[in-house]
XYZ file of C-alpha atoms in Angstrom:
484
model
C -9.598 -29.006 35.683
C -6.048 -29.533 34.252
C -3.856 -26.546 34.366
C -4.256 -26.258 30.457
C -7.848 -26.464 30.783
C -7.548 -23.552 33.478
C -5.304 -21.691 31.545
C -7.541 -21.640 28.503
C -10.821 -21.191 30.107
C -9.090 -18.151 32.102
C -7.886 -16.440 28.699
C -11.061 -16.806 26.464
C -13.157 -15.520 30.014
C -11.325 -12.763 29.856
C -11.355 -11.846 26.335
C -15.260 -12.808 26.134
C -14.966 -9.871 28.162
C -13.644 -7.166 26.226
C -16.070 -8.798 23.741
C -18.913 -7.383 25.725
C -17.740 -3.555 25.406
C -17.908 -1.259 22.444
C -14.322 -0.569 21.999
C -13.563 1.252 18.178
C -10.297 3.360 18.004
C -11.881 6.782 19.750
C -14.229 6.068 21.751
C -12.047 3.706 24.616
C -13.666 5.208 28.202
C -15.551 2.565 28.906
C -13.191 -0.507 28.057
C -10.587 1.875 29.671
C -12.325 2.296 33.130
C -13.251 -1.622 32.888
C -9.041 -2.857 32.216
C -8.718 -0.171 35.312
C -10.800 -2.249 37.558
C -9.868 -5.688 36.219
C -5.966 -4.967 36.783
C -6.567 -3.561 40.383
C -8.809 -7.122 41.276
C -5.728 -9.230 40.068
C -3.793 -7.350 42.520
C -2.260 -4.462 40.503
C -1.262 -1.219 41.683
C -3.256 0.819 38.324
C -2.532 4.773 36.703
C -5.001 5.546 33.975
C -3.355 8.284 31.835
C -5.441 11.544 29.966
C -5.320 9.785 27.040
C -6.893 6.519 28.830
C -3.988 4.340 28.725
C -3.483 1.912 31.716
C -0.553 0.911 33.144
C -0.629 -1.583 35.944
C 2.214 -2.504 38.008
C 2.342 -6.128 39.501
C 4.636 -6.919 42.079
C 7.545 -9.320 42.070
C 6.805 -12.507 43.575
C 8.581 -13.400 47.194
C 12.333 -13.896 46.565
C 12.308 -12.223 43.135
C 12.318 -8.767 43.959
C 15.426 -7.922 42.397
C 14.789 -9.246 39.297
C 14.404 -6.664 36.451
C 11.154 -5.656 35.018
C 9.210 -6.746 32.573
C 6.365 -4.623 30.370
C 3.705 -6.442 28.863
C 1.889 -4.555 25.935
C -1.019 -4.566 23.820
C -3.831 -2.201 22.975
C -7.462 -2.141 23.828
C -9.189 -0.232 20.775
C -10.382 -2.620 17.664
C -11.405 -2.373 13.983
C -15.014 -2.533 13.674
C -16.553 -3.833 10.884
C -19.762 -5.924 9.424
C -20.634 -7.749 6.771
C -23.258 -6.340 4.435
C -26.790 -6.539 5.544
C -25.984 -6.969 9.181
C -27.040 -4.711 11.427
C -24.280 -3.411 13.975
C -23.311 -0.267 16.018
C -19.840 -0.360 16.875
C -20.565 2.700 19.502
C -23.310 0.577 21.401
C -23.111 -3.290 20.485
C -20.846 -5.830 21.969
C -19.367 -8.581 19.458
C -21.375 -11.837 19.717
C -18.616 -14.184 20.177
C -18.829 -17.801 18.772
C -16.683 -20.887 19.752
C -15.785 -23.935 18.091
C -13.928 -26.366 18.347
C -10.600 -25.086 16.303
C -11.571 -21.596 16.470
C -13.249 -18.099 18.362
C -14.917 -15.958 15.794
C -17.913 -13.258 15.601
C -20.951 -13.728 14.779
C -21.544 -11.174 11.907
C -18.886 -9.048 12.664
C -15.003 -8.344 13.089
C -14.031 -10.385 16.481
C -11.689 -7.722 17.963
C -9.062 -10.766 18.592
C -6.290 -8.167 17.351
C -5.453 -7.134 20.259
C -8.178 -8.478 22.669
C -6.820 -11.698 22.449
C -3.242 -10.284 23.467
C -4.536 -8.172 26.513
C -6.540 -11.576 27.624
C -3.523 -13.401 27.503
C -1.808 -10.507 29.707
C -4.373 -10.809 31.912
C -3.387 -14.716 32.740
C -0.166 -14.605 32.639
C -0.133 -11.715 35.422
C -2.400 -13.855 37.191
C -0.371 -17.565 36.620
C 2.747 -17.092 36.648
C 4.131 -18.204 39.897
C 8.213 -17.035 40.109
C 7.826 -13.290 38.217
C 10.226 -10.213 38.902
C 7.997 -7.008 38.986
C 5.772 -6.710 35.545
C 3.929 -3.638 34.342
C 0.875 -3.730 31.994
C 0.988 -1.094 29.218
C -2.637 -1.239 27.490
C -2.341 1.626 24.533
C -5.580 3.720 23.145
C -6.258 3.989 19.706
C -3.690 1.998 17.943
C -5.251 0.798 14.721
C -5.878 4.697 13.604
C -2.725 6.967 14.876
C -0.981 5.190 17.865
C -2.237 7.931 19.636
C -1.565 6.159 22.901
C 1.521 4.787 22.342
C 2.462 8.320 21.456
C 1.430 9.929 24.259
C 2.524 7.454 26.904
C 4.554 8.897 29.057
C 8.253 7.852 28.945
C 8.866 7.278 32.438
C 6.733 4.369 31.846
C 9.328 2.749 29.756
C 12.252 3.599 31.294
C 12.303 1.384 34.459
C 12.244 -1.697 32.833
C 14.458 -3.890 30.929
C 12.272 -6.205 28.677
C 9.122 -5.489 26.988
C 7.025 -7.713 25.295
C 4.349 -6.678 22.776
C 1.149 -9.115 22.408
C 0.029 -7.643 18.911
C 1.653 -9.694 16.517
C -0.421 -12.746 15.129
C 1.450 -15.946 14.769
C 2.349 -17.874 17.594
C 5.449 -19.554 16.264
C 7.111 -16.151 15.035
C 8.928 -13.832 16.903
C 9.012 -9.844 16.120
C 11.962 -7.884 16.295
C 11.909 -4.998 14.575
C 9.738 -2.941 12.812
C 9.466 -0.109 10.015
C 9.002 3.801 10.925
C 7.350 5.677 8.439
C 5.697 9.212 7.613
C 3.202 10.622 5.574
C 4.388 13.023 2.930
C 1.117 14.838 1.164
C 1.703 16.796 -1.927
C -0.755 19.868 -3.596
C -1.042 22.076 -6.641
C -3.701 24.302 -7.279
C -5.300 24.224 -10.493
C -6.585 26.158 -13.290
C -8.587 25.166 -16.071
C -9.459 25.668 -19.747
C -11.606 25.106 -22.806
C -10.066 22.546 -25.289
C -11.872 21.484 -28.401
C -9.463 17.875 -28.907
C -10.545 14.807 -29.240
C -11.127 13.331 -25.526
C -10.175 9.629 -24.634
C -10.295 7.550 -22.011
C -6.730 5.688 -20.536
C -7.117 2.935 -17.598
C -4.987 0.885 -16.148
C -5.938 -2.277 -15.367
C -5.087 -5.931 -13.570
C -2.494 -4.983 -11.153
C -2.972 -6.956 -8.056
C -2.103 -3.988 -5.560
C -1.236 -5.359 -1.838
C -0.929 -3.753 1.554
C 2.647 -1.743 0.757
C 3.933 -2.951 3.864
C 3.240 -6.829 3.218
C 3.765 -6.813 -0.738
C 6.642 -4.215 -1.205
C 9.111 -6.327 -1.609
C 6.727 -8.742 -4.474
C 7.841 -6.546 -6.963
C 3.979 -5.309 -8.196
C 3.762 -2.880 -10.573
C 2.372 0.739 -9.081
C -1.026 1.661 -11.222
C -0.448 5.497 -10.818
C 3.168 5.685 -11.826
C 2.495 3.253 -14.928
C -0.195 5.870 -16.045
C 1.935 8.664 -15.354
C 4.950 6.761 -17.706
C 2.146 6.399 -20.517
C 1.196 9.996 -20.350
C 5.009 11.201 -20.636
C 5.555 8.660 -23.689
C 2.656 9.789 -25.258
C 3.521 13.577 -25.432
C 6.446 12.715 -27.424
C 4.131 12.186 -30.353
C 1.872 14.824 -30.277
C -0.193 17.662 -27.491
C -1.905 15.810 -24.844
C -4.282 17.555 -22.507
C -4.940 16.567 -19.392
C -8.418 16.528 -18.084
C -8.256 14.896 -14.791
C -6.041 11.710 -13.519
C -7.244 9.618 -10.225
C -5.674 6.707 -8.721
C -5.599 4.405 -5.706
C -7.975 4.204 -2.739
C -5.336 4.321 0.696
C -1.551 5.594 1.049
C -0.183 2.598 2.005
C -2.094 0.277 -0.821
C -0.346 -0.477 -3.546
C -2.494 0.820 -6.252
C -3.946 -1.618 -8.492
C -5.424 0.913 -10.657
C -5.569 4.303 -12.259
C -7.256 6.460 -14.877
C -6.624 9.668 -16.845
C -9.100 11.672 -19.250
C -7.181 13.468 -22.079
C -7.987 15.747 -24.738
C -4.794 14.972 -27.940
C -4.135 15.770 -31.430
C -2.220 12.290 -31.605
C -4.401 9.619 -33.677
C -6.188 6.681 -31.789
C -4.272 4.177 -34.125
C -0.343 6.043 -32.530
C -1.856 6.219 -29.110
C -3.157 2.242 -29.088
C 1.006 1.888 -30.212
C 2.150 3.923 -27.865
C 0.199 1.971 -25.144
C 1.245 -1.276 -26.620
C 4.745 -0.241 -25.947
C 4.300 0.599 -22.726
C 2.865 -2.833 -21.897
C 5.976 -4.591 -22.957
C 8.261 -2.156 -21.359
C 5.987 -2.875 -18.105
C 5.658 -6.752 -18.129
C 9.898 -6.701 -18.937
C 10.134 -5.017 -15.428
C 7.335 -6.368 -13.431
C 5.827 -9.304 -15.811
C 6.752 -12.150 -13.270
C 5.342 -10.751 -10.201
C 2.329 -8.565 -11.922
C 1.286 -10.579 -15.191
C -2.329 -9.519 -16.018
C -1.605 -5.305 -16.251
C -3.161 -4.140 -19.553
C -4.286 -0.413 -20.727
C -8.016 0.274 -21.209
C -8.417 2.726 -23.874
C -11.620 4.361 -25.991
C -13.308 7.597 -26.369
C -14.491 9.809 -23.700
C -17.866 11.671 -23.207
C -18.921 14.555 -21.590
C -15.594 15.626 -20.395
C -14.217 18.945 -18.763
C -11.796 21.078 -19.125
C -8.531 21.002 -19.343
C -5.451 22.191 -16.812
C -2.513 23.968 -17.453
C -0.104 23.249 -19.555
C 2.633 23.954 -17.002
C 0.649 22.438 -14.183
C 0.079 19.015 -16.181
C 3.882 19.149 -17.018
C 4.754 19.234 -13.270
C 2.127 16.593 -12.171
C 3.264 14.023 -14.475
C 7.425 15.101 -13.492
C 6.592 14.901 -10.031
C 4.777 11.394 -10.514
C 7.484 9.804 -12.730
C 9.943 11.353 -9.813
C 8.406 9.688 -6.900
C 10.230 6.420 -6.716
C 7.908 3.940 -5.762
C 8.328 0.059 -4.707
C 11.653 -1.317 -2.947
C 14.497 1.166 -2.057
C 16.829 -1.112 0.302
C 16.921 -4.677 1.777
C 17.785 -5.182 4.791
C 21.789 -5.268 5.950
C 20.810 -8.386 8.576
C 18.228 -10.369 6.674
C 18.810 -10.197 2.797
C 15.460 -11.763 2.013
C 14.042 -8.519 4.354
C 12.815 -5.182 3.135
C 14.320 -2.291 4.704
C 13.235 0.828 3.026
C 10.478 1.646 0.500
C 7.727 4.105 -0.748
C 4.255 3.799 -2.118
C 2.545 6.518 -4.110
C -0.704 5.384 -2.670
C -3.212 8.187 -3.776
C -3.632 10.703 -6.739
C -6.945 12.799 -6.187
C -8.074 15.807 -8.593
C -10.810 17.980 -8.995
C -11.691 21.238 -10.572
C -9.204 23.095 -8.777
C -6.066 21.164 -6.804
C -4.401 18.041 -7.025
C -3.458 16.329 -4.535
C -0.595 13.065 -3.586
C -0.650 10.581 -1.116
C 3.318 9.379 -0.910
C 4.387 7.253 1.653
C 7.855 5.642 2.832
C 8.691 3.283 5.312
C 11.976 1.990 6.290
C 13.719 0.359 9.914
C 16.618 3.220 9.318
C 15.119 6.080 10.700
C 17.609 8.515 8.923
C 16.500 7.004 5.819
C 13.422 8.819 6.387
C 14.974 11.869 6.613
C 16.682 11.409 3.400
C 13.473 10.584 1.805
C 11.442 13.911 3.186
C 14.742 15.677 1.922
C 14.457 14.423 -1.688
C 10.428 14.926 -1.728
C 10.748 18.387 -0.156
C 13.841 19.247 -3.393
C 11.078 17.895 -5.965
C 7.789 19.577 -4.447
C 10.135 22.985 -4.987
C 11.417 21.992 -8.446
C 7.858 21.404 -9.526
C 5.565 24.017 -7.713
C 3.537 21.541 -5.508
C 3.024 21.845 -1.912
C 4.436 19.459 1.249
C 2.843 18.664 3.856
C 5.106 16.125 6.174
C 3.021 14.313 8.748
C 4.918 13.346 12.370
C 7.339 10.994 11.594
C 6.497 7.373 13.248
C 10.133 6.039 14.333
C 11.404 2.771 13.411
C 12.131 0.193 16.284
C 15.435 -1.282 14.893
C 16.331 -4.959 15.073
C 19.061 -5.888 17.883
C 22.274 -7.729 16.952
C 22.291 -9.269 20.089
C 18.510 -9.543 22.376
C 18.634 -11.634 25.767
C 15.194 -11.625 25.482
C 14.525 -12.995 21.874
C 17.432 -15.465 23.364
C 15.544 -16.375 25.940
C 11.642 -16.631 24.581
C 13.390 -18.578 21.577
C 14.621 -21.151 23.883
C 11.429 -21.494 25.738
C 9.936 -21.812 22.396
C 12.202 -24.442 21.618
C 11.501 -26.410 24.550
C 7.952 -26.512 24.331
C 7.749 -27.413 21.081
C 10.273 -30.516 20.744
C 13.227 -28.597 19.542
C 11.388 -26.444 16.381
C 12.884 -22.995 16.359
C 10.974 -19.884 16.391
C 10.897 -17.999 13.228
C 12.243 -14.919 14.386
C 12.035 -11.680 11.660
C 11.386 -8.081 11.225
C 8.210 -6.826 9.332
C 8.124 -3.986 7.191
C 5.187 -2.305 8.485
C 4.521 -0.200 11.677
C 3.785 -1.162 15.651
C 4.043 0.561 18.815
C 6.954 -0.966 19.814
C 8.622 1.745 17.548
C 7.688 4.646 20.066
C 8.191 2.481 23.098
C 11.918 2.368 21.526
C 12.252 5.738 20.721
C 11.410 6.567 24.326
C 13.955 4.343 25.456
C 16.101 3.025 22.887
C 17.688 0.166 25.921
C 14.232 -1.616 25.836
C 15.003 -5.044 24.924
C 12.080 -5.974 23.125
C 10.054 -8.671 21.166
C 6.645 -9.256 19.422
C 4.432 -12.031 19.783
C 0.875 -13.052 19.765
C -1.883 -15.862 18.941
C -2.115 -16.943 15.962
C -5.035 -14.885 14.139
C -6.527 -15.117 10.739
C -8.528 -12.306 8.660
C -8.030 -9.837 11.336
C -10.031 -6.516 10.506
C -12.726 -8.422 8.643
C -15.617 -10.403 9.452
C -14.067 -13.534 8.598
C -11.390 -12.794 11.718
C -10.885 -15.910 13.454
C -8.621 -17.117 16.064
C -6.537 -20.430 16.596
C -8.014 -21.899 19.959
C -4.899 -24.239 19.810
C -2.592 -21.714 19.783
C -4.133 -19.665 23.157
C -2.632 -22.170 25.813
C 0.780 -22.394 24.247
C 0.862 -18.789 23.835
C 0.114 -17.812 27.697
C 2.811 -20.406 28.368
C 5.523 -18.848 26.752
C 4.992 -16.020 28.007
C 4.584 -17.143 31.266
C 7.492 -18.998 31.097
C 9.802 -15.989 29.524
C 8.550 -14.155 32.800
C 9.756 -16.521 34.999
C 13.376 -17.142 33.366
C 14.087 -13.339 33.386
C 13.516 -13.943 37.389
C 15.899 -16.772 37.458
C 18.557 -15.889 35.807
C 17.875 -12.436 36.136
C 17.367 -11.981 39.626
C-alpha cells in the first residue's frame, strides 16, 4: 500500500467510525467516551471535560521537544437530518455511509462530514506525522447549536500553545483567517387589541431570494420584513391603516424572503394598488440588480381579527423602518470583504405580543457594542423590550500570521505553485472563543472540501482527503523545524 493509499484508507476508517455513533448537538456521551479511548490508543495523554470535550495531548517527537505547540480543532456533534419518507433516529441510528469513486455520502441521510471528516483527518495526522513538536487535540461539544463547548473550554487549554488549527472549514484550497462575532438582540411589545369595522386586505411580499445573512449580506438582497414595514409607513400618509397582524421570516440569521401584513384602511383599493406600485420602483432602484423578481401581493382579506393599538402599531412599524438591515461596513483589509452587518431575521405576532428577531455580525467586536447601544436607545424610544443574548466574539484577521505563512507555502508546494485563497468569512466559528481566550493564538481554518453540508445531499471530495491530511501534516512538521 502506497503511503497515499495508507493515508486515505486511515482517514475514511476513522471517520466510518464516527459514522457508526449517534452524535446530534446534545446528546455527545457516547461519541465523547469513544474520541476518549481512540486518542489514548494512538498514544495520547486524554482529559475529558464536564461538558464532554476532549483534549488529548501528543507528545513531541525525539529531538523536537522544544518546538512550540500546536492545537488541532474540530467538533464531534453533527446536524441530523433525512430526507422525506426515510425512516431515521438521530438518537439511536448510525449514518449508512456510501463510497464512490469521487465521493463519501449517506445513504438517506445528512453524512456528518462537517466536522467528522475534520476530526478523522486529526486523527491521521497525530498518528503520521513523523518530525511533530508537542500537539494537543481540542474536540468541541455541541457546535452547530450554541458552541457550547467551545465556550466552556477551559482557557488553560489554549494558552500553552502557539498555533491552532481549526478542521471545520470546507474547501481544501482556502485558508480561514478570521471570522465574524455576533449576538442576538430579541425585541417585545405587548399587545392590546380592538374591534374595527374597515375594510380588511391582504399585503405580501413576494420573490425575494433571501440567503443565509452571513453568506449573502454583502449581495445586496432586499429584506422582506423591512420592505413591508416601508409600505405600511407610505401607506398611512394617505389615509388610517389598521394593523391586524404582520409576520415575517422563518430564522434570525436568514435573510427574509418574505413577509405579510393584514390591515383594516379607509384608503381605496385603487390608492393602495398606487401606493404599492410606488414602492416597487423605489425598491427595484435600490436593490433591482441583485433582487429582481420582488413584487407586492395584494387583495381582500377574510375572517380577520382585531386590530392593535394605534400607538403600539406606530412603534412597531418605527422600530422596523429603524432597524438597519443588510451591509453596515466592509472590511479595512479586504475591500471586496464584509465586516459588519445586521439581519432583521424574524417578526412573530399573536393576540397579545410582538416579538423581533435582529441580528448583527461584524469581525470588530466593539462594533457590536455600538450596535446593542443603538438597539437598546430605539427599544426605549419606542416601548419594546431587549433582550441581548451572550455576545459571540469575533476572531480578528492578523496583519501578519507565521502560520497562514507557513500552511500557504506548503500549499504552494504541493500544488505546483497555485496559491491558497486565503479570506475571512462573515459568519461565526469557534475559533472566535479560542481567540478571545487567548488573543496570541496564531490561528487558521481549513478543511476537506464538502458539498451540501447539513442536508441529505452532503457529500465529500474523496480527492481532496489525502491532500488535506498532508498539509496538515506537513504544517506540523515545519513549525518543528524551524520552530524548534
Amino acid at each position: 500500500m502506497t503511503d497515499d493509499a495508507k493515508i486515505l484508507e486511515t482517514v475514511i476508517a476513522e471517520f466510518e467510525a464516527l459514522t457508526r455513533i449517534p452524535r446530534p448537538s446534545g446528546h455527545e456521551r457516547a461519541v465523547s467516551d469513544y474520541l476518549k479511548k481512540r486518542f489514548a490508543e494512538i498514544g495520547c495523554t486524554v482529559t475529558q471535560d464536564e461538558a464532554l470535550n476532549i483534549i488529548a495531548d501528543l507528545p513531541a517527537a525525539e529531538g523536537c521537544e522544544s518546538a512550540p505547540r500546536t492545537i488541532l480543532q474540530g467538533h464531534m456533534d453533527m446536524v441530523c437530518v433525512a430526507e422525506p419518507g426515510v425512516i431515521y433516529d438521530p438518537l439511536s441510528d448510525p449514518i449508512k455511509l456510501q463510497r464512490t469513486e469521487e465521493f463519501l455520502t449517506a445513504d438517506g441521510t445528512s453524512l456528518g462530514g462537517d466536522d467528522g471528516i475534520g476530526v478523522a483527518e486529526i486523527l491521521t495526522a497525530m498518528q503520521y506525522t513523523e518530525a511533530h513538536g508537542p500537539i494537543r487535540a481540542i474536540v468541541t461539544v455541541d457546535e452547530e447549536q450554541g458552541m457550547t463547548g467551545a465556550r466552556h473550554l477551559d482557557a488553560a487549554h489554549l494558552k500553552d500553545a502557539s498555533f491552532l488549527i481549526n478542521c471545520d472549514s470546507e474547501d481544501y484550497h482556502i485558508m480561514t483567517v478570521g471570522s465574524a462575532g455576533s449576538v442576538n438582540l430579541d425585541f417585545s411589545r405587548m399587545l392590546t387589541r380592538r374591534e374595527s369595522n374597515l375594510p380588511a386586505y391582504r399585503i405580501a411580499v413576494a420573490g425575494l431570494l433571501g440567503g443565509h445573512s452571513g453568506e449573502r449580506i454583502g449581495d445586496g438582497r432586499g429584506n422582506a420584513i423591512r420592505t413591508l414595514a416601508l409600505a405600511l409607513q407610505s401607506l398611512e400618509k394617505h389615509g388610517k391603516i389598521e394593523l391586524v397582524s404582520f409576520t415575517g421570516g422563518t430564522a434570525r440569521n436568514a435573510i427574509p424572503p418574505t413577509a405579510e401584513a393584514i390591515i383594516r384602511t379607509e384608503v381605496g383599493e385603487r390608492e393602495i394598488v398606487g401606493v404599492l406600485a410606488g414602492e416597487e420602483k423605489r425598491f427595484r432602484s435600490i436593490y433591482g440588480a441583485a433582487d429582481p423578481a420582488m413584487k407586492f401581493a395584494f387583495g381582500a382579506a377574510e375572517h380577520t381579527g382585531r386590530v392593535i393599538g394605534a400607538a403600539e402599531q406606530h412603534a412597531l412599524i418605527s422600530l422596523l423602518t429603524l432597524l438597519r438591515t443588510g451591509v453596515h461596513d466592509m472590511s479595512r483589509l479586504h475591500a471586496d470583504k464584509v465586516e459588519t452587518s445586521a439581519n432583521l431575521g424574524v417578526l412573530r405576532m399573536d393576540d397579545s405580543e410582538v416579538q423581533v428577531q435582529y441580528f448583527p455580525r461584524s469581525s470588530v467586536n466593539e462594533r457590536l457594542d455600538e450596535i446593542i447601544a443603538a438597539a437598546q436607545t430605539m427599544a426605549e424610544l419606542t416601548g419594546f423590550s431587549l433582550v441581548v443574548g451572550t455576545q459571540s466574539p469575533a476572531w480578528r484577521e492578523r496583519e501578519e500570521s507565521t502560520l497562514a505563512k507557513i500552511m500557504g507555502e506548503v500549499y504552494s508546494a504541493q500544488n505546483g505553485g497555485a496559491q491558497m485563497t486565503v479570506e475571512s468569512i462573515h459568519a461565526g466559528l469557534e475559533t472566535s472563543w479560542h481567540a478571545a481566550k487567548n488573543p496570541a493564538l496564531d490561528m487558521v481554518s481549513i478543511g476537506v472540501t464538502a458539498h451540501g453540508i447539513h442536508t441529505p445531499e452532503e457529500r465529500i471530495e474523496i480527492a481532496a482527503i489525502v491532500p488535506e491530511a498532508k498539509l496538515m501534516m506537513e504544517t506540523l512538521r515545519r513549525i518543528a523545524h524551524e520552530k524548534k
